[in-house]
mmCIF file of C-alpha atoms and ligand atoms in Angstrom:
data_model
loop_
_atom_site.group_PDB
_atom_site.id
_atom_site.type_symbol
_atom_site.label_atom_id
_atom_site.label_comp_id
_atom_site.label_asym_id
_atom_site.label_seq_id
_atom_site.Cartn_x
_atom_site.Cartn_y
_atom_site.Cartn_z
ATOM 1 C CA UNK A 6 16.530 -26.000 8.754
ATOM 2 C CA UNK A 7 19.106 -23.960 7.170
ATOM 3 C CA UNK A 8 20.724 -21.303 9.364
ATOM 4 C CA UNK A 9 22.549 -17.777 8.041
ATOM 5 C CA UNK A 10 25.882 -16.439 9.481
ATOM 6 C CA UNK A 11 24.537 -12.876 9.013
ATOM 7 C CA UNK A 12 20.721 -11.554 10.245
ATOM 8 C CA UNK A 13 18.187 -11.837 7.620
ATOM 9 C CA UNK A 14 14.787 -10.477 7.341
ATOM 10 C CA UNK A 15 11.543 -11.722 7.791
ATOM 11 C CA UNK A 16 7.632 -10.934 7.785
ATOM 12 C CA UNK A 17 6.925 -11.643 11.077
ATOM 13 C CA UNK A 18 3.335 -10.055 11.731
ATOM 14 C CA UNK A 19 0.998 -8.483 9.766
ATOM 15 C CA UNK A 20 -2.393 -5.959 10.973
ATOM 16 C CA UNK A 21 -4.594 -3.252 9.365
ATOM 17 C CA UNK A 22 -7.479 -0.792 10.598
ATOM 18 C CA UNK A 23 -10.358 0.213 8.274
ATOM 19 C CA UNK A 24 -12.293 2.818 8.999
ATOM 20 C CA UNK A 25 -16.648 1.962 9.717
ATOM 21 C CA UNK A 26 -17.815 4.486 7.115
ATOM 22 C CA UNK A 27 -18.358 2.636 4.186
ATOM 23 C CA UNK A 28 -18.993 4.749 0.908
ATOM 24 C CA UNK A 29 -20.650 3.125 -1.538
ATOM 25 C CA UNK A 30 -20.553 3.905 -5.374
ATOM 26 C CA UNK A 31 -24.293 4.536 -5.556
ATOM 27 C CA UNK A 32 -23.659 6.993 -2.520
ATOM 28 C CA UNK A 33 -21.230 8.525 -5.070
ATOM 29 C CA UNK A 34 -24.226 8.325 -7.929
ATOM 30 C CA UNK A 35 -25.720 11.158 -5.580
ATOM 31 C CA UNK A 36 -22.504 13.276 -5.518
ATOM 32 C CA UNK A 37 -21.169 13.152 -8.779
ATOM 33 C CA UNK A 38 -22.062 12.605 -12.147
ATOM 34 C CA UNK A 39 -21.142 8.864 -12.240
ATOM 35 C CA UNK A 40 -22.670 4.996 -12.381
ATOM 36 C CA UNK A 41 -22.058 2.007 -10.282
ATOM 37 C CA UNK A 42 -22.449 0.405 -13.486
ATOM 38 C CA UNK A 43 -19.485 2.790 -14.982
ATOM 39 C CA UNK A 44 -17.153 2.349 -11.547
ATOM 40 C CA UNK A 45 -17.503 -1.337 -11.427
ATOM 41 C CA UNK A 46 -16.871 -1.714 -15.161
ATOM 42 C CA UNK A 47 -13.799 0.408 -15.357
ATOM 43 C CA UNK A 48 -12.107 -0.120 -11.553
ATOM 44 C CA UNK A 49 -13.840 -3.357 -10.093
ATOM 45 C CA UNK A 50 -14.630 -1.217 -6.822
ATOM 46 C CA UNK A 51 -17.886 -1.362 -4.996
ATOM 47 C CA UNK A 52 -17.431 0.886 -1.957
ATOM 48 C CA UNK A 53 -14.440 2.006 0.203
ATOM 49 C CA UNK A 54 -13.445 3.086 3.633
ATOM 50 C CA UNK A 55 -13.970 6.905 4.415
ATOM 51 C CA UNK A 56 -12.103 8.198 7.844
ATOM 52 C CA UNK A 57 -14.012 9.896 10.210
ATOM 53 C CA UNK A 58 -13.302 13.702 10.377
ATOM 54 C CA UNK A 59 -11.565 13.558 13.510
ATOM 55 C CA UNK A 60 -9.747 10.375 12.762
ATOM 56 C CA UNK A 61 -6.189 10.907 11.699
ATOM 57 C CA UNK A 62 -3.327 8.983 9.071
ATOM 58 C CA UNK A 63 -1.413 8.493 12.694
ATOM 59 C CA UNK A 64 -4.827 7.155 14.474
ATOM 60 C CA UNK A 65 -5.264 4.704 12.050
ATOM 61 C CA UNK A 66 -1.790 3.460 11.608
ATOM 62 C CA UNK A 67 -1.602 2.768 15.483
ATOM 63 C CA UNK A 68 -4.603 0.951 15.345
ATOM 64 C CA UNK A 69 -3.085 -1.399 12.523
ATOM 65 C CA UNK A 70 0.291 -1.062 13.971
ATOM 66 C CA UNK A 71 -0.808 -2.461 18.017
ATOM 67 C CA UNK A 72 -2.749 -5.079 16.080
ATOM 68 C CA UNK A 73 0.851 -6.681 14.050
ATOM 69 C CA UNK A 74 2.943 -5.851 17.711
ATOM 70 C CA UNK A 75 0.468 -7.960 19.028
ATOM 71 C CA UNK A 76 0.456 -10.830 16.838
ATOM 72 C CA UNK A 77 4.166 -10.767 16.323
ATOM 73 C CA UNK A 78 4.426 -11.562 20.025
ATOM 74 C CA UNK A 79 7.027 -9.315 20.815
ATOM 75 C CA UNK A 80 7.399 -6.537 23.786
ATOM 76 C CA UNK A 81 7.174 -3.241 22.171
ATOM 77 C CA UNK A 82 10.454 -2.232 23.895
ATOM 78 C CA UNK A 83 11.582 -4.609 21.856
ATOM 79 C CA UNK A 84 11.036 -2.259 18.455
ATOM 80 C CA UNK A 85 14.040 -0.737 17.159
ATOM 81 C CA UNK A 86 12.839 1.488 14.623
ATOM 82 C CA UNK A 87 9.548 2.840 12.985
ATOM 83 C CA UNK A 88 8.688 3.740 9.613
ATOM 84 C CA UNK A 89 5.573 5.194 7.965
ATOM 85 C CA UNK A 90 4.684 5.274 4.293
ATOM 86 C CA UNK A 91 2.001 7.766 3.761
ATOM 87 C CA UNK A 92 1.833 10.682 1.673
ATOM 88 C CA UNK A 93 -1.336 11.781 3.663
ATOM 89 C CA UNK A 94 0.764 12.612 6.452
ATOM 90 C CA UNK A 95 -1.080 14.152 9.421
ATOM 91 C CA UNK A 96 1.638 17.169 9.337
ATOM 92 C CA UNK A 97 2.616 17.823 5.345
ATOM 93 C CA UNK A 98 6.023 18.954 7.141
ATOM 94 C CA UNK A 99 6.502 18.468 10.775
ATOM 95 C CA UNK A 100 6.742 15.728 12.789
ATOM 96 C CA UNK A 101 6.632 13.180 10.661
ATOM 97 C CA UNK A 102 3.356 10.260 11.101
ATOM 98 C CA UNK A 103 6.036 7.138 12.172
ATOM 99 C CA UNK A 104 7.156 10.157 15.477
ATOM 100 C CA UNK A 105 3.410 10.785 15.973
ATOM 101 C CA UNK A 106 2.498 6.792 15.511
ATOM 102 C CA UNK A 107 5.697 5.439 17.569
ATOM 103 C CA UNK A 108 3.875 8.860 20.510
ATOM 104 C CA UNK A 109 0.478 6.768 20.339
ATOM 105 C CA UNK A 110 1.843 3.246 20.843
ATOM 106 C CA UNK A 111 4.457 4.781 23.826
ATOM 107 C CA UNK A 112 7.402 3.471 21.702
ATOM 108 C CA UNK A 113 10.315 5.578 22.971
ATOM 109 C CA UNK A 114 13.587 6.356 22.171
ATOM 110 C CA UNK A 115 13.476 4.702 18.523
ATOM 111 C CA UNK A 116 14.040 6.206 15.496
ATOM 112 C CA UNK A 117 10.940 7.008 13.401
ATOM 113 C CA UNK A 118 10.791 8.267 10.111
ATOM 114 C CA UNK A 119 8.328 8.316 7.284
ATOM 115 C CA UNK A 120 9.431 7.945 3.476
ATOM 116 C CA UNK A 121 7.432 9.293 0.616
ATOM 117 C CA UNK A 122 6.912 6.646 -2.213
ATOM 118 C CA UNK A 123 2.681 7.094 -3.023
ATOM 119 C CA UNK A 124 1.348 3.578 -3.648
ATOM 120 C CA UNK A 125 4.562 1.933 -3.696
ATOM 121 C CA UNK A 126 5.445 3.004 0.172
ATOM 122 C CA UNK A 127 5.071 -0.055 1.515
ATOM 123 C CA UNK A 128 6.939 -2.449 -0.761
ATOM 124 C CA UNK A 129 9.568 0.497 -0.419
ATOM 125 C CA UNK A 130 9.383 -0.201 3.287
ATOM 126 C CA UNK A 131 10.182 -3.564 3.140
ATOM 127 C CA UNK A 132 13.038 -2.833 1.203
ATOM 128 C CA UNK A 133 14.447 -0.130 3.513
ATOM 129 C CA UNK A 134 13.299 -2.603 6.325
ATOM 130 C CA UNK A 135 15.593 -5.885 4.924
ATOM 131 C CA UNK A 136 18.983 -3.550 4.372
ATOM 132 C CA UNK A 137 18.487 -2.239 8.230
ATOM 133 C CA UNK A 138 17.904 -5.664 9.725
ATOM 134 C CA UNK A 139 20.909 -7.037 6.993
ATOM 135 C CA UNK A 140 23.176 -4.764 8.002
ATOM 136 C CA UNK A 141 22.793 -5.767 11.535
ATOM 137 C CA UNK A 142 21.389 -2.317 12.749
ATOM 138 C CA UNK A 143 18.121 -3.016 13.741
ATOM 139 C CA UNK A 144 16.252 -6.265 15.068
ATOM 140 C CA UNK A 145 12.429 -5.546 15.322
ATOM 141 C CA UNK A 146 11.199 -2.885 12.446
ATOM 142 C CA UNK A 147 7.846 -1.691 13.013
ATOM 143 C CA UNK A 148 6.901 -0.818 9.032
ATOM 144 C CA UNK A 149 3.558 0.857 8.545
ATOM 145 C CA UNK A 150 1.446 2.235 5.303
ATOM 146 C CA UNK A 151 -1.297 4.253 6.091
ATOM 147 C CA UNK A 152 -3.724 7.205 4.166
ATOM 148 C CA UNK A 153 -6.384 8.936 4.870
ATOM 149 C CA UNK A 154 -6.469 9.897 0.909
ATOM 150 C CA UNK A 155 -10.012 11.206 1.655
ATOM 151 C CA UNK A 156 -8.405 14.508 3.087
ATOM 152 C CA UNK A 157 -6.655 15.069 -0.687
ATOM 153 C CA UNK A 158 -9.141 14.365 -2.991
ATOM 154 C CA UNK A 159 -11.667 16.432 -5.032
ATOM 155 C CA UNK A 160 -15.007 15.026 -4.349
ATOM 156 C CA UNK A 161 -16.299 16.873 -7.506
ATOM 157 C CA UNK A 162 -13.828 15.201 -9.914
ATOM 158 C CA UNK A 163 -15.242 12.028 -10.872
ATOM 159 C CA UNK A 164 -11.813 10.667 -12.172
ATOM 160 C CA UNK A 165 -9.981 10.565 -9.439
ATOM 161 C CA UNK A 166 -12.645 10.235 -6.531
ATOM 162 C CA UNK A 167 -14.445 7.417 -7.194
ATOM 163 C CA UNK A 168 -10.960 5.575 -7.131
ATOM 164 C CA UNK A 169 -9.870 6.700 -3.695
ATOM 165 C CA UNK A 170 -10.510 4.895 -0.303
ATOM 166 C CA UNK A 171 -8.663 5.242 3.692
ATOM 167 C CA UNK A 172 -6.998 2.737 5.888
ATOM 168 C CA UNK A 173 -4.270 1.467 7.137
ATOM 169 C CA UNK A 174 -2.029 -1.743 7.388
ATOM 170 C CA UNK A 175 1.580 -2.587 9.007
ATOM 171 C CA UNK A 176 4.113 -4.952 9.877
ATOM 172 C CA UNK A 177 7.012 -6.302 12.223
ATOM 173 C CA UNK A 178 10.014 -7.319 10.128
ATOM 174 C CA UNK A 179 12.438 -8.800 12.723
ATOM 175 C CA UNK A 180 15.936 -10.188 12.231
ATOM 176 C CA UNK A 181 16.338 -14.000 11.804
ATOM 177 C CA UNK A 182 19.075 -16.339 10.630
ATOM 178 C CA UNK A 183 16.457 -19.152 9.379
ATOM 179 C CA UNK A 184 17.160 -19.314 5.945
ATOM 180 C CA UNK A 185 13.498 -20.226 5.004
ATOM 181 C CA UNK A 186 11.690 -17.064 6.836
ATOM 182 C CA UNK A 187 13.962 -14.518 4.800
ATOM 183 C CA UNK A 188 13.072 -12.132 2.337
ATOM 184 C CA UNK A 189 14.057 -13.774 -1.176
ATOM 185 C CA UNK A 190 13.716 -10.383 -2.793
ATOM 186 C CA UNK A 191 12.746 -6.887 -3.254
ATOM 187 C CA UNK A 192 12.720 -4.614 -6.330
ATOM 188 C CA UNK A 193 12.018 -1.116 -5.621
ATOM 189 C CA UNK A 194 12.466 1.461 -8.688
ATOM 190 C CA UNK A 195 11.218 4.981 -9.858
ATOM 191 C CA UNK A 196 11.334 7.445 -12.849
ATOM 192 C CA UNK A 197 10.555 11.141 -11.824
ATOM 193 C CA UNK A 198 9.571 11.804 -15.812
ATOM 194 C CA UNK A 199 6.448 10.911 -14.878
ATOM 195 C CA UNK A 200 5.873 13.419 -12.146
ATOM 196 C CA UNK A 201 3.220 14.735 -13.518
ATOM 197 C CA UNK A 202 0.687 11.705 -14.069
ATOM 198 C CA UNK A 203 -0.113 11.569 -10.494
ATOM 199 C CA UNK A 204 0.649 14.721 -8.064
ATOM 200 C CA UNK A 205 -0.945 16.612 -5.550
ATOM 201 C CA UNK A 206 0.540 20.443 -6.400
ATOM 202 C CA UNK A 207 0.223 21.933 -2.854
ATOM 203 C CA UNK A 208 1.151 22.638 -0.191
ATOM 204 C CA UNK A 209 5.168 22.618 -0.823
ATOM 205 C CA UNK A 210 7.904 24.969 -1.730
ATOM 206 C CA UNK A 211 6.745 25.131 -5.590
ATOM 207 C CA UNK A 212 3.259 26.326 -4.575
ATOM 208 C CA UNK A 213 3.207 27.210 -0.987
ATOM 209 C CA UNK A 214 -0.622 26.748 0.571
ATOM 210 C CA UNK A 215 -1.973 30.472 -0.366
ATOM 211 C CA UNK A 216 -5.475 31.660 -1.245
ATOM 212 C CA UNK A 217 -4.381 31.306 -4.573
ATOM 213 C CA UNK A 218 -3.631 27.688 -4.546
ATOM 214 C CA UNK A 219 -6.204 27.100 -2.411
ATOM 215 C CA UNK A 220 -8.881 28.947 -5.009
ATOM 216 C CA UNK A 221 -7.044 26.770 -7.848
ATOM 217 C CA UNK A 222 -7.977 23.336 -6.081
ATOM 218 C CA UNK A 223 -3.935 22.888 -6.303
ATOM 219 C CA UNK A 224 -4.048 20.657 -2.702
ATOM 220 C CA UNK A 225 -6.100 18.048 -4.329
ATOM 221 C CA UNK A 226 -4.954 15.110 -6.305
ATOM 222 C CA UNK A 227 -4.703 15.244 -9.990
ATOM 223 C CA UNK A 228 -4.007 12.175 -11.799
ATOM 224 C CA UNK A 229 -3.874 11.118 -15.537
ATOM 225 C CA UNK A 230 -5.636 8.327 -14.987
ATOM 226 C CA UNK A 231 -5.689 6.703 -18.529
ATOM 227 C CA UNK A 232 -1.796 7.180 -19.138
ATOM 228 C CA UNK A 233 -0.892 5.828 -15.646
ATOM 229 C CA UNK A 234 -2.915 3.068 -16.245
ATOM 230 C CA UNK A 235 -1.101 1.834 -19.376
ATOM 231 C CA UNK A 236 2.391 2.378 -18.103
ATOM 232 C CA UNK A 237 0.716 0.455 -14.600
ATOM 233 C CA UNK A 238 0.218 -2.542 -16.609
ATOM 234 C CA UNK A 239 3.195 -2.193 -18.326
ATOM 235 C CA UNK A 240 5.551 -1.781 -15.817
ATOM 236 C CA UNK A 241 4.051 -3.973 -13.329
ATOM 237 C CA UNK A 242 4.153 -6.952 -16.202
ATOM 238 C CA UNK A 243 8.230 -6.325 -16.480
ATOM 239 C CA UNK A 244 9.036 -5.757 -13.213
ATOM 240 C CA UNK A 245 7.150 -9.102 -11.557
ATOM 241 C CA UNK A 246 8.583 -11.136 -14.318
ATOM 242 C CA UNK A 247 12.038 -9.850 -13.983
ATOM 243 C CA UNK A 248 11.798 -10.654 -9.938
ATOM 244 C CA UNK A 249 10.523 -14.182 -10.909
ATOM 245 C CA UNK A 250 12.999 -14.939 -13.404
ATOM 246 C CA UNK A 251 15.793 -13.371 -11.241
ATOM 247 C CA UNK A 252 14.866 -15.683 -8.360
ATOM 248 C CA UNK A 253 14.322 -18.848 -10.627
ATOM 249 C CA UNK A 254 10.593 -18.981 -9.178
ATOM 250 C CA UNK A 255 8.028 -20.029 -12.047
ATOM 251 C CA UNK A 256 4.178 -17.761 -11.451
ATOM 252 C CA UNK A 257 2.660 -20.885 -10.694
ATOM 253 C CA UNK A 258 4.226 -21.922 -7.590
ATOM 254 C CA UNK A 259 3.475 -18.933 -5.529
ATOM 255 C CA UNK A 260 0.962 -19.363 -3.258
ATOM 256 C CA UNK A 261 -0.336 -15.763 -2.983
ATOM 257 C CA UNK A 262 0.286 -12.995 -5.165
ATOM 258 C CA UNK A 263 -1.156 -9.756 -3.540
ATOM 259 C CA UNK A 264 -0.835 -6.779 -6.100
ATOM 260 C CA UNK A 265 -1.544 -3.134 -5.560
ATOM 261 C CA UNK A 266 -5.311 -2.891 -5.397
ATOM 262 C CA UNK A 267 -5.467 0.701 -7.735
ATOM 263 C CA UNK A 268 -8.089 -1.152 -10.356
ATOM 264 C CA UNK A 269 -9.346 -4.711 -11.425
ATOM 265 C CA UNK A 270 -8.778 -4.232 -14.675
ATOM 266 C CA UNK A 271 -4.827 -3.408 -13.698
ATOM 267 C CA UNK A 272 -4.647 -6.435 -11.532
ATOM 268 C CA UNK A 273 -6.259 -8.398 -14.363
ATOM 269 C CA UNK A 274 -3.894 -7.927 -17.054
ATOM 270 C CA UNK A 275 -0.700 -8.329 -15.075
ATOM 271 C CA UNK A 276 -2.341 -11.533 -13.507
ATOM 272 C CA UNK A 277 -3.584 -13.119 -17.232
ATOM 273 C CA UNK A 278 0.172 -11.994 -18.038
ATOM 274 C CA UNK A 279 1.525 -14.301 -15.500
ATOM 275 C CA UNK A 280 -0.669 -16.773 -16.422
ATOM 276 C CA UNK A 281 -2.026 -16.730 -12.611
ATOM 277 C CA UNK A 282 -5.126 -19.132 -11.492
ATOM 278 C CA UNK A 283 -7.946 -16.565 -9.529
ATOM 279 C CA UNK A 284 -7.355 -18.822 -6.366
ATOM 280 C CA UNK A 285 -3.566 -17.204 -6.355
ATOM 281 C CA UNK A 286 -4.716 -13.510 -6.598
ATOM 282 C CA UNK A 287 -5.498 -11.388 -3.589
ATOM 283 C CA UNK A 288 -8.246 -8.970 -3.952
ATOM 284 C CA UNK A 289 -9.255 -6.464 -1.874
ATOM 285 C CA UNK A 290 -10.064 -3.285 -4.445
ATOM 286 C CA UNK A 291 -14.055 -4.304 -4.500
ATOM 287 C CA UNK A 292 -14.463 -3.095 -0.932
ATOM 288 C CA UNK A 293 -11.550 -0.651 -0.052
ATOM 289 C CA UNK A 294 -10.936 0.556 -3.647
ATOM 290 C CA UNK A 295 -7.442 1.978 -3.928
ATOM 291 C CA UNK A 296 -5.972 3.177 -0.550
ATOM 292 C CA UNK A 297 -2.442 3.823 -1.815
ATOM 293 C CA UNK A 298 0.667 2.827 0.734
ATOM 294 C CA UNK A 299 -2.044 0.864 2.630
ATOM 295 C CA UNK A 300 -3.753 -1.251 0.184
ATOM 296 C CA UNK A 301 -0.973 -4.085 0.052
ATOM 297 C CA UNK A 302 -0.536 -4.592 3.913
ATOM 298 C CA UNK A 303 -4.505 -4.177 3.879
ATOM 299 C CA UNK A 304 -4.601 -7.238 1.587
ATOM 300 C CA UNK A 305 -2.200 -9.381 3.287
ATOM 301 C CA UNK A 306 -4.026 -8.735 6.725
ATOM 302 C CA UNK A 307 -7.074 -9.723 4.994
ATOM 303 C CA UNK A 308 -5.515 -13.055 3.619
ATOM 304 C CA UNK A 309 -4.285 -13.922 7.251
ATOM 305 C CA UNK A 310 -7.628 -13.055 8.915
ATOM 306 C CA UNK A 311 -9.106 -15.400 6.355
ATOM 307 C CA UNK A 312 -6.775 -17.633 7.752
ATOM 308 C CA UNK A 313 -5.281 -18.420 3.874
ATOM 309 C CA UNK A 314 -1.534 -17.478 4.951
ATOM 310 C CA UNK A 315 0.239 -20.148 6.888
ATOM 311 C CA UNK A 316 3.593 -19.924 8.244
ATOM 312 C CA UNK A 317 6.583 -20.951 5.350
ATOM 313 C CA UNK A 318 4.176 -19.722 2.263
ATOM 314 C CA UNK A 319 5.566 -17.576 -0.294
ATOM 315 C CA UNK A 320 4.226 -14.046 -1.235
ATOM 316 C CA UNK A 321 4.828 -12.192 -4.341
ATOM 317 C CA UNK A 322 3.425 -8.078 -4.027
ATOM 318 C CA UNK A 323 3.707 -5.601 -6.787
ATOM 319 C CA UNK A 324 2.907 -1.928 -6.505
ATOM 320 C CA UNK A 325 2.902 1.015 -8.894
ATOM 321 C CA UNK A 326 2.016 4.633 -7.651
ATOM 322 C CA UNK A 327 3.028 8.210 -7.686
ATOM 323 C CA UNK A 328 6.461 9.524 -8.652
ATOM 324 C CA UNK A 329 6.199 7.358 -10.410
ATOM 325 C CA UNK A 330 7.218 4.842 -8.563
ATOM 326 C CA UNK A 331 7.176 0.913 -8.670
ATOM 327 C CA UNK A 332 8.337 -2.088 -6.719
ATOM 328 C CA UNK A 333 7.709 -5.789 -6.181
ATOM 329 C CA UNK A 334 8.876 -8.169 -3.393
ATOM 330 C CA UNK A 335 9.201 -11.924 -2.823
ATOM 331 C CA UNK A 336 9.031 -13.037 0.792
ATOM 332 C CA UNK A 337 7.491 -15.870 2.829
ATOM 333 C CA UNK A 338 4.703 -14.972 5.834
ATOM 334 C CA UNK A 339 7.100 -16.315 8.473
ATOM 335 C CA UNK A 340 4.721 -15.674 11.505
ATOM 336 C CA UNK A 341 2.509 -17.834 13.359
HETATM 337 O O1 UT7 B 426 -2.571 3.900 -7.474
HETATM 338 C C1 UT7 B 426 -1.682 4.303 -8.394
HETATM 339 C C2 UT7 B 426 -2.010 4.681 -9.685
HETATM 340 N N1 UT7 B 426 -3.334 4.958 -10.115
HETATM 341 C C3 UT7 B 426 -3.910 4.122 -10.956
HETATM 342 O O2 UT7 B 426 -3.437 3.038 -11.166
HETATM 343 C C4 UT7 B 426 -5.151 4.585 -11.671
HETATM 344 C C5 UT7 B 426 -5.077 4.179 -13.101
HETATM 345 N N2 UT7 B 426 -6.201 4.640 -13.915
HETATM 346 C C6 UT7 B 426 -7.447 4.126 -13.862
HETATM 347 O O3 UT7 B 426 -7.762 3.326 -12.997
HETATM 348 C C7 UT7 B 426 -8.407 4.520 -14.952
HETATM 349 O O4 UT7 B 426 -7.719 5.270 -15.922
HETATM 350 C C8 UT7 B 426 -9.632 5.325 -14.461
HETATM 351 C C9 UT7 B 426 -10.584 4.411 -13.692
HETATM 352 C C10 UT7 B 426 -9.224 6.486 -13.593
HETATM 353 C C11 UT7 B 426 -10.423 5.862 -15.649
HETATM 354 O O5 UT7 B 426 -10.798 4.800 -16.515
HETATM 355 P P1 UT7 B 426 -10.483 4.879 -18.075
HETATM 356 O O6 UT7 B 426 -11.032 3.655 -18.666
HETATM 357 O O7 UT7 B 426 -9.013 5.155 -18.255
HETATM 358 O O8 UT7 B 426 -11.367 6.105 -18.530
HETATM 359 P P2 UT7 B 426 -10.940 7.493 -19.223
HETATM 360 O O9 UT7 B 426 -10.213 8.368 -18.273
HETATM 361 O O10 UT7 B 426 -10.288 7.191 -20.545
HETATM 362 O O11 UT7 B 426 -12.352 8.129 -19.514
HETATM 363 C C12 UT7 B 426 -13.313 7.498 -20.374
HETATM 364 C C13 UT7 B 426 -14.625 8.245 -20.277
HETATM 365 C C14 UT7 B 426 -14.477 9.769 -20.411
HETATM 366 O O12 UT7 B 426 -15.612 10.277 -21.104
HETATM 367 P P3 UT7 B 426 -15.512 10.596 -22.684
HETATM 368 O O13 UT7 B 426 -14.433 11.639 -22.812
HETATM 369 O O14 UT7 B 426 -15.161 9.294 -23.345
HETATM 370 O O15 UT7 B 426 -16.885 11.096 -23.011
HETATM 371 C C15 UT7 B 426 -14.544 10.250 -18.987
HETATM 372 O O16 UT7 B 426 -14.995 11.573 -18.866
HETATM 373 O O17 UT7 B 426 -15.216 8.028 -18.986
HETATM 374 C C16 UT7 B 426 -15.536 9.276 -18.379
HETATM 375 N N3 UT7 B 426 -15.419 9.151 -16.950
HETATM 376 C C17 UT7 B 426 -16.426 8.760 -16.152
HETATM 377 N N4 UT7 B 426 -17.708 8.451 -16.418
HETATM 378 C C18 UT7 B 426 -18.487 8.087 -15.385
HETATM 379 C C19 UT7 B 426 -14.295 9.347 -16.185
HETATM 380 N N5 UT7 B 426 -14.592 9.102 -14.897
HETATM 381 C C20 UT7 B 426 -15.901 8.743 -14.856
HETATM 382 C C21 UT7 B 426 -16.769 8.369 -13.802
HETATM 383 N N6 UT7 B 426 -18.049 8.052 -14.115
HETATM 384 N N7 UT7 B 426 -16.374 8.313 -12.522
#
């Protein structure tokens, strides 16, 4: 075992909530003018997770949240600071989902804060998370992604609805100075030229929630889905070979690569790209479909409860979403 001089940071537990309404596509054959045949074709989803009306972004991220404090076997006075990724907050401006979240779990006297990165929030997360714990800061991060993207989409537009689903996942990253549980690396990046392939236009200071914007659908969703799927694959390609390459870590020796779960088809090109087997891919987007900040800590959770992540093995993640935004990490699982 080798040991650091300074803290490093590592994955120490991982949980996630789903909600029990299950929405299946040929529910959504009955809505909208749509196929499971067309849906399963073109995104690889079968159903997703629908939130209960009164069920909040901050319900569900406590739920997911109690369930990684629990298995990271610490005492929650032991957390040091909370962050959310979410851009369905339950508040679009105050108080933030982490001060709501940290209010559910009784976690007091921390700072909580949520960041705004769409899809890539968690992975952004984890980056935030390492240079708090690196710098010494912080010990026990409490990191959580969580939507309930239900409450921002258009159920009459079949392109983006069909694509959408709710949950929630998080994580404790906690300080360590074993050199084998740290974070290798994280990548996170953005280019706000794309603003406009993926942007919900209201409520905010360019078009404050009126009846106008309201009568204009402007508080729902709009994505060009085609376009951000070719600069997905594209990006996605670069970026995880550029974090491989950087780290001298060939495709085939990670154990479990656990990409953004927006569409098969996405997940399939990077993947061939990479020359990946199926048994190293994580997939998750059949059941959930794409639940934005959540759907990476959603698939790791769902690795661990199939009790396919041991203690030591490495995880590459890779997430594209709004902003646009992108990131990848490499990290081991260093919990139990
Ligand atoms: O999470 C972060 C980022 N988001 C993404 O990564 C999403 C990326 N984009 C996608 O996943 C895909 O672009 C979609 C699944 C959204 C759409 O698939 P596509 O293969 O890009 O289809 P398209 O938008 O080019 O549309 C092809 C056809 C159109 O009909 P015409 O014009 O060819 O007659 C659409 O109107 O498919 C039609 N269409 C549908 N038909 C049945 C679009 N949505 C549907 C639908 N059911 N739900």
């Amino acid at each position: 075992m080798s040991r650091a001089l300074s803290p490093l940071a590592s994955f120490r537990a991982i949980g996630a909530y789903v909600p029990e309404k299950i929405l299946t596509n040929f529910d959504l054959e009955k809505m909208i003018d749509t196929s499971d045949e067309w849906i399963t074709k073109r995104t690889g989803i079968k159903e997703r997770r629908i939130a209960a009306e009164d069920e909040s972004t901050s319900d569900m991220g406590a739920k997911a949240a109690a369930l990684a404090i629990e298995r990271a076997g610490i005492d929650k006075a032991e957390i040091d600071l909370v962050l959310c990724a979410t851009v369905t907050p339950d508040y679009f401006n105050m108080p933030s989902t982490a001060c709501i979240i940290s209010e559910k779990l009784d976690i007091r006297n921390v700072q909580a804060l949520d960041i705004s990165a769409a899809c890539s929030g968690f992975v952004y997360l984890l980056s935030v998370a390492k240079a708090f714990i690196e710098s010494g800061m912080k010990k026990h991060i409490l990191i959580i992604g969580a939507e309930k993207f239900s409450s921002i989409v258009d159920w009459t537009d079949r392109g983006t609805c069909i694509l959408f689903g709710d949950g929630a996942g998080a994580a404790i990253i906690s300080a360590t100075d074993k050199k084998e549980e740290a974070f290798v690396d994280v990548h996170a990046s953005a280019d706000g030229g794309y603003a406009d392939f993926l942007v919900t236009p209201s409520p905010g200071s360019v078009n404050p929630m009126n009846q106008k914007s309201l009568d204009e659908g402007l508080n729902f969703v709009q994505m060009k889905g085609n376009e951000t799927f070719k600069l997905a694959v594209r990006t996605l390609t670069k970026d995880v070979k550029e974090i491989l390459e950087t780290n001298k870590i060939s495709a085939g020796d990670i154990p479990h690569f656990v990409p953004h779960q927006a569409n098969y088809r996405i997940i399939k090109a990077v993947g061939d790209a990479l020359k990946m087997r199926e048994d190293q891919v994580v997939l998750t987007v059949h059941k959930y479909g794409n639940t934005s900040a959540a759907s990476i800590p959603m698939a790791i959770n769902d690795l661990y409860e199939a009790g396919n992540l041991k203690y030591g093995e490495l995880m590459l993640l890779d997430t594209f979403g709004g902003g646009l935004t992108w990131a990848s990490a490499l990290l081991p699982y260093a919990g139990k």
